[in-house]
Short mmCIF file of C-alpha atoms (C1' of nucleotides) in Angstrom, two decimals:
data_model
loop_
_atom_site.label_atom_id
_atom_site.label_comp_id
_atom_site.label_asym_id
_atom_site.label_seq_id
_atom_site.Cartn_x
_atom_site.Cartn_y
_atom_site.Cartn_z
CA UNK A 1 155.26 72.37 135.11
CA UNK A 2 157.66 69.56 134.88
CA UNK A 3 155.40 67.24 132.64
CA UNK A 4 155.95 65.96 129.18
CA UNK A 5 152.63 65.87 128.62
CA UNK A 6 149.94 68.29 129.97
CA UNK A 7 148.03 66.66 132.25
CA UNK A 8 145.74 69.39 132.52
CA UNK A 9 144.84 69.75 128.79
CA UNK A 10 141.46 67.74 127.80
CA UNK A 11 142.12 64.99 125.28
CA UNK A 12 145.51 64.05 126.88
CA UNK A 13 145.88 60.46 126.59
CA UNK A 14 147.13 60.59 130.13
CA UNK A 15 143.93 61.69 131.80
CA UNK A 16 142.33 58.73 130.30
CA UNK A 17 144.51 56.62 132.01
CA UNK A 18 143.71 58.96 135.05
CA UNK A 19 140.07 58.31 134.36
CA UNK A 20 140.35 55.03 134.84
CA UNK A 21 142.68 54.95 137.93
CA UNK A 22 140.78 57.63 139.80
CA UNK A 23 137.68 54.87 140.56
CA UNK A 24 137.45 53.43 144.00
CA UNK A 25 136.94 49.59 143.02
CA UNK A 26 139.52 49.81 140.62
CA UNK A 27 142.28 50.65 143.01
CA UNK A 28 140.73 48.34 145.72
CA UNK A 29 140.43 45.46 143.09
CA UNK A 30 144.22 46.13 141.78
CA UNK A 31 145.85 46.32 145.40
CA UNK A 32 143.68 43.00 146.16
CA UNK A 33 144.81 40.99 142.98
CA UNK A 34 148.23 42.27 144.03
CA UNK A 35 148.04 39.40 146.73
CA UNK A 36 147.59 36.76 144.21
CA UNK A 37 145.03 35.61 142.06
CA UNK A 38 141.57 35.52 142.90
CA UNK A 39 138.33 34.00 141.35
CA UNK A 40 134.94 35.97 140.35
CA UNK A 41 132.91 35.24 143.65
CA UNK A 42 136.22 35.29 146.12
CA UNK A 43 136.48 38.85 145.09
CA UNK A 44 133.38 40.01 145.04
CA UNK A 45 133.03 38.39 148.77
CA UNK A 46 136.31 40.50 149.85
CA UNK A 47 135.65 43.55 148.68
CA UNK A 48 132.62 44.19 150.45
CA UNK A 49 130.05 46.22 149.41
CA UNK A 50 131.03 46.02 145.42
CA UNK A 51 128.10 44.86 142.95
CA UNK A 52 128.32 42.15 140.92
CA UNK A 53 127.44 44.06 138.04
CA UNK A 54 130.03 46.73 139.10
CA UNK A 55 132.75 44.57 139.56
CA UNK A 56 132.00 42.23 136.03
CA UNK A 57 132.37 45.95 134.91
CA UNK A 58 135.53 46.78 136.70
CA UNK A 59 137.07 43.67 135.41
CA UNK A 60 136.68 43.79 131.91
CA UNK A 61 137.87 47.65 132.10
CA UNK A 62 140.95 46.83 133.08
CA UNK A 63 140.98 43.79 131.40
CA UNK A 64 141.12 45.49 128.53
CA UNK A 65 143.65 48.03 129.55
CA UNK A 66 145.56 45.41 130.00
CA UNK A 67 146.14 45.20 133.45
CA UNK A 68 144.32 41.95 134.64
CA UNK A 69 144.43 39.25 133.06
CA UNK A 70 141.62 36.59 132.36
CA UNK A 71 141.91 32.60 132.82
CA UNK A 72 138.91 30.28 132.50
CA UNK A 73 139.26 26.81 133.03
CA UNK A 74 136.90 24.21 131.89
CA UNK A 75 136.00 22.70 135.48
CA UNK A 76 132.52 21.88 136.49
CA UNK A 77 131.37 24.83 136.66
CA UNK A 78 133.42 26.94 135.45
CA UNK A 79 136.44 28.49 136.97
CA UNK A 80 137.76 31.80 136.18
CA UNK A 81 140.80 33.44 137.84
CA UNK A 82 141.85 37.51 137.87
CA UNK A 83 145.34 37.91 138.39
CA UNK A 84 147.25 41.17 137.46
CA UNK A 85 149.51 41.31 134.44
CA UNK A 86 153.05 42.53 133.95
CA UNK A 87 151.90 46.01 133.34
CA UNK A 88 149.19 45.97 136.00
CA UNK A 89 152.17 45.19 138.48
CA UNK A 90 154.23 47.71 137.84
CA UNK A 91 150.92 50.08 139.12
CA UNK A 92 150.59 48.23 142.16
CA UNK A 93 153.60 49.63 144.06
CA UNK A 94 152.24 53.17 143.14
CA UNK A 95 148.56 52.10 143.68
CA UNK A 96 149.52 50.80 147.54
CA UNK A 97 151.16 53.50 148.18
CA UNK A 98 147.92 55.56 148.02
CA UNK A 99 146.56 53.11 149.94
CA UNK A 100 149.12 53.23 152.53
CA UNK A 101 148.82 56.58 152.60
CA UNK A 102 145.02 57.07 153.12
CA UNK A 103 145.61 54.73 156.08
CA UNK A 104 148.27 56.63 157.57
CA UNK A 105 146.77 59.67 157.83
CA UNK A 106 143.49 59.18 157.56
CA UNK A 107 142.84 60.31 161.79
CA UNK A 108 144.10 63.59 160.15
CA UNK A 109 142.06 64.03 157.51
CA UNK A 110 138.88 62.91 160.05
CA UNK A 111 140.08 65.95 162.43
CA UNK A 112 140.12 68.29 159.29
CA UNK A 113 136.53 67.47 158.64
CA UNK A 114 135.57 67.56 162.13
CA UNK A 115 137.68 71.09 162.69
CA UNK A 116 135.90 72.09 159.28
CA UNK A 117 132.72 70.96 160.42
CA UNK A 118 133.06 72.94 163.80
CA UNK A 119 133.95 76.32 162.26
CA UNK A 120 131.41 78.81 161.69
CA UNK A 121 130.68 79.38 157.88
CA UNK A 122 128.35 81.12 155.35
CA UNK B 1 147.06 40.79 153.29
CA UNK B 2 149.66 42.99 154.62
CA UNK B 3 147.32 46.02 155.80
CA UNK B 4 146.65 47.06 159.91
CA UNK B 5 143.01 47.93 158.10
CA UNK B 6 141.26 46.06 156.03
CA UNK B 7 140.33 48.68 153.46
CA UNK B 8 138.32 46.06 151.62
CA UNK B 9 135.93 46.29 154.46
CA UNK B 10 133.16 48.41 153.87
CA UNK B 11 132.49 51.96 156.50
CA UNK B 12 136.71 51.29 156.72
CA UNK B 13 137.78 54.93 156.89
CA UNK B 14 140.39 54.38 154.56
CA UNK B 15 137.94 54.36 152.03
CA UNK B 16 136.72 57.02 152.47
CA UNK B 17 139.92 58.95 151.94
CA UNK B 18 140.19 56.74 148.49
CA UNK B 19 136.96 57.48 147.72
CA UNK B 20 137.80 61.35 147.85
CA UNK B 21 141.29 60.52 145.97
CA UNK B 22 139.70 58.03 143.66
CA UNK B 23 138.51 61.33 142.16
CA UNK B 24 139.93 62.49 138.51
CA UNK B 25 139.47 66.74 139.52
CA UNK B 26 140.95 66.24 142.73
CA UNK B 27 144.03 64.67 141.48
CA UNK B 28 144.74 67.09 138.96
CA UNK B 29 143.60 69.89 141.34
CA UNK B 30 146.34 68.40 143.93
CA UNK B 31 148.91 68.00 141.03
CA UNK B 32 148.35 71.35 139.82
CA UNK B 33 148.47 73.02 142.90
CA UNK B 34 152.06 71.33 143.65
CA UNK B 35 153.70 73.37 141.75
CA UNK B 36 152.42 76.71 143.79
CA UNK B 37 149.24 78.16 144.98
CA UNK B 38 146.92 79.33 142.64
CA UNK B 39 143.88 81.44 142.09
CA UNK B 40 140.02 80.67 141.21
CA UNK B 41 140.06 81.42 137.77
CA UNK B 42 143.62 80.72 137.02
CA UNK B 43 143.06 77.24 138.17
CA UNK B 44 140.01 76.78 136.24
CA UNK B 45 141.69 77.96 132.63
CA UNK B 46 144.96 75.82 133.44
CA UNK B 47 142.62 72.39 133.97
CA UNK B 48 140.45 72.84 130.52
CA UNK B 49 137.26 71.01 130.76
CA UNK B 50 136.70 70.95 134.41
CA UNK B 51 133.39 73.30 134.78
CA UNK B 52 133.01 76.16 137.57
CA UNK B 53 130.22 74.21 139.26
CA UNK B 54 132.51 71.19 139.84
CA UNK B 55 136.12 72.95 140.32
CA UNK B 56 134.32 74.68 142.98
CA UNK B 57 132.91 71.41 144.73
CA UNK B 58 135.88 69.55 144.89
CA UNK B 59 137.67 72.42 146.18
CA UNK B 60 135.35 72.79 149.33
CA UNK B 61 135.64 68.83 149.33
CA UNK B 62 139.73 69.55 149.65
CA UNK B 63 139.36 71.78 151.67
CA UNK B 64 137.03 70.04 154.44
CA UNK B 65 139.93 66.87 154.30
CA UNK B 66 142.67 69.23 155.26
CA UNK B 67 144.53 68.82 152.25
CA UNK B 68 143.91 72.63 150.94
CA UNK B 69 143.76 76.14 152.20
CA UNK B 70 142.13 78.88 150.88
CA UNK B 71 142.94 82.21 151.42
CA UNK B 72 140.94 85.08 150.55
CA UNK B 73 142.79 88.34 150.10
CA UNK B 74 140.47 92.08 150.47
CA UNK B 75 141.48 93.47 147.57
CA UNK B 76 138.94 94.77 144.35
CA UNK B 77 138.02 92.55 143.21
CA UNK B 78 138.74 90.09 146.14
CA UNK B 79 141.53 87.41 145.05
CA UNK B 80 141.50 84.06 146.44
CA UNK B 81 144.41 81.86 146.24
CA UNK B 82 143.81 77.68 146.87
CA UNK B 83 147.22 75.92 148.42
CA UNK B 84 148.70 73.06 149.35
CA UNK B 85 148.59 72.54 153.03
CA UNK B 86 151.25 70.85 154.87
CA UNK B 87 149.12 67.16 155.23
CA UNK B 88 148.03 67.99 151.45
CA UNK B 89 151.82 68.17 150.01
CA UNK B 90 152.69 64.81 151.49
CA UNK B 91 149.66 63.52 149.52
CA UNK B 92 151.28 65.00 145.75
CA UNK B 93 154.57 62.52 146.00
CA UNK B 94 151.78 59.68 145.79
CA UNK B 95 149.81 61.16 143.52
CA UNK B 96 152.38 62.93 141.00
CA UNK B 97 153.63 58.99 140.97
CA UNK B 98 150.17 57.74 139.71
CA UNK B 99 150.23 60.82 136.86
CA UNK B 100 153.64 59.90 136.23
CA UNK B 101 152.65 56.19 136.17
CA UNK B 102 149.88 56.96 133.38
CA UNK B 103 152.41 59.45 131.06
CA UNK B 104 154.79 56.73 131.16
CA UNK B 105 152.69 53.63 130.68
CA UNK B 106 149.82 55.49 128.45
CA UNK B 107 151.53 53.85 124.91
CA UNK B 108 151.00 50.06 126.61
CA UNK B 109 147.48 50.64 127.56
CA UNK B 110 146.58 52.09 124.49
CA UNK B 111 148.11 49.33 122.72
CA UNK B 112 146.53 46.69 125.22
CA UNK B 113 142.96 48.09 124.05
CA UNK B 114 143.48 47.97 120.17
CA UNK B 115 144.45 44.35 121.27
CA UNK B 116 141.13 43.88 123.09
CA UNK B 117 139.35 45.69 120.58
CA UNK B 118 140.88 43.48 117.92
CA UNK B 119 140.25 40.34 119.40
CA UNK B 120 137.51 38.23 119.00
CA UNK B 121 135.17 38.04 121.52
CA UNK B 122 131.53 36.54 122.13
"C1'" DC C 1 137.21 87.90 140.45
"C1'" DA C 2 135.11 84.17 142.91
"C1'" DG C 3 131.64 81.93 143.42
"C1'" DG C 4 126.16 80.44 144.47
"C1'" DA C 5 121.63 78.71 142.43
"C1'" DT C 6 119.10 76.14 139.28
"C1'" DC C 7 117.87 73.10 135.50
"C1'" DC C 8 118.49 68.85 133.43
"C1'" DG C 9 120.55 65.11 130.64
"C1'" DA C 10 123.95 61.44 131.32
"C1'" DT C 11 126.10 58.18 133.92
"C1'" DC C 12 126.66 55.37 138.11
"C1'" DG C 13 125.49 51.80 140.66
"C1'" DG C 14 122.38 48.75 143.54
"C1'" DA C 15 118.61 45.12 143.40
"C1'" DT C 16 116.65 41.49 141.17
"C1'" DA C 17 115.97 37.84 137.95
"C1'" DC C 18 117.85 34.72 134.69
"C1'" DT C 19 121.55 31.62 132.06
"C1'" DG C 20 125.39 28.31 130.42
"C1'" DC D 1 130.49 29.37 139.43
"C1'" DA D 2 130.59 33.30 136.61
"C1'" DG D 3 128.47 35.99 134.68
"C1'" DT D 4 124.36 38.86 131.49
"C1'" DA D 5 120.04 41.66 131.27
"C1'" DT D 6 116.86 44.95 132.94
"C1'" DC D 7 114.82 48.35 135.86
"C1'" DC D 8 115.33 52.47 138.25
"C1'" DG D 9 116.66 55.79 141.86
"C1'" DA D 10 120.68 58.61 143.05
"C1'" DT D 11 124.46 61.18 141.91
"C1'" DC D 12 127.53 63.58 138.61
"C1'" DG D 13 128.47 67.16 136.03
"C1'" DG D 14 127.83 70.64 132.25
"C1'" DA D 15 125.32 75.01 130.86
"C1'" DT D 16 123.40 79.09 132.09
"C1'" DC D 17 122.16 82.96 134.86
"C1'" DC D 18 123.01 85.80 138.83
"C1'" DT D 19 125.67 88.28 142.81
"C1'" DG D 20 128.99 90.74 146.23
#
DNA sequence: CAGGATCCGATCGGATACTG
DNA sequence: CAGTATCCGATCGGATCCTG
């Protein structure tokens, strides 16, 4: 156990931050905004199969965790842009890299499940 | 867009693997078991709050990816030690880097929420 | 010790309709 | 365009009891 803080002890104010960064449209919203920023409807188009309500949800989570920011813009209508913030950048790098990863070796993880699968259990 | 896959495509098997990652238990699970394997029970006390019921799902969950072994040893009462496997250890760099990520950067979110909190809003 | 089975409240998240 | 509001089924996850 090389950790300042114990992760594994409830009430760390770690695991909140875990809590938040262990949700699927979070990390695929981050590593998208990492591109540049995007508007309301743009995202919601690329990330397929997100709600709206889910990602107006998203949003304002991490929003107010400080890692997206916010910008409206008094066109007609209304224009509002999601772009990531200092702090939100510095999680990208790690945030990619689990996406990287999950696409690297993602044909071995689908032959564990299929070897899994195959095996005789119970 | 730098990605081969377009993980912001839904049935993208990518996401699938972040959907299993984007998983609070299973990350600490992984983290924990990084530093050695470690019995039912053992790992249970060591993550406080995570319930039998649910320890014991995303185990199997592990497991069926590839990125744990279980090993169940005949003694009285039987002892059963969960481990990294070889695929699952190249997964902990990423995700000890996302732990590490939140221990560091834990003060600046907390303080971006008072902010939020703080601020006007509707 | 290492779980399986069950009950059940809480939360997630999609669909739909509406608004400034 | 960028959301909010509501309904509601599905899943999550804790508590409890039981077993080899």
């Amino acid at each position: 156990m090389d950790q300042p803080y114990d992760v594994y002890e409830e009430r760390c104010p770690t695991r909140m931050v875990l809590d938040r960064l262990a949700d699927k449209w979070a990390v695929l919203i981050l590593d998208r905004l990492d591109a540049g920023p995007v508007r309301f409807n743009h995202l919601r188009r690329d990330i397929s199969g997100i709600s709206q309500k889910v990602l107006s949800q998203t949003l304002k989570k991490l929003e107010r965790d400080g890692l997206v920011s916010r910008a409206a813009f008094a066109t007609v209508p209304v224009t509002v842009e999601y772009a990531l913030t200092p702090l939100g950048q510095t999680l990208t790098e790690t945030v990619s890299a689990l996406a990287h990863w999950a696409e690297r070796n993602m044909a071995a993880v689908l032959a564990a499940q299929r070897a899994y699968d195959a095996a005789p259990r119970g």
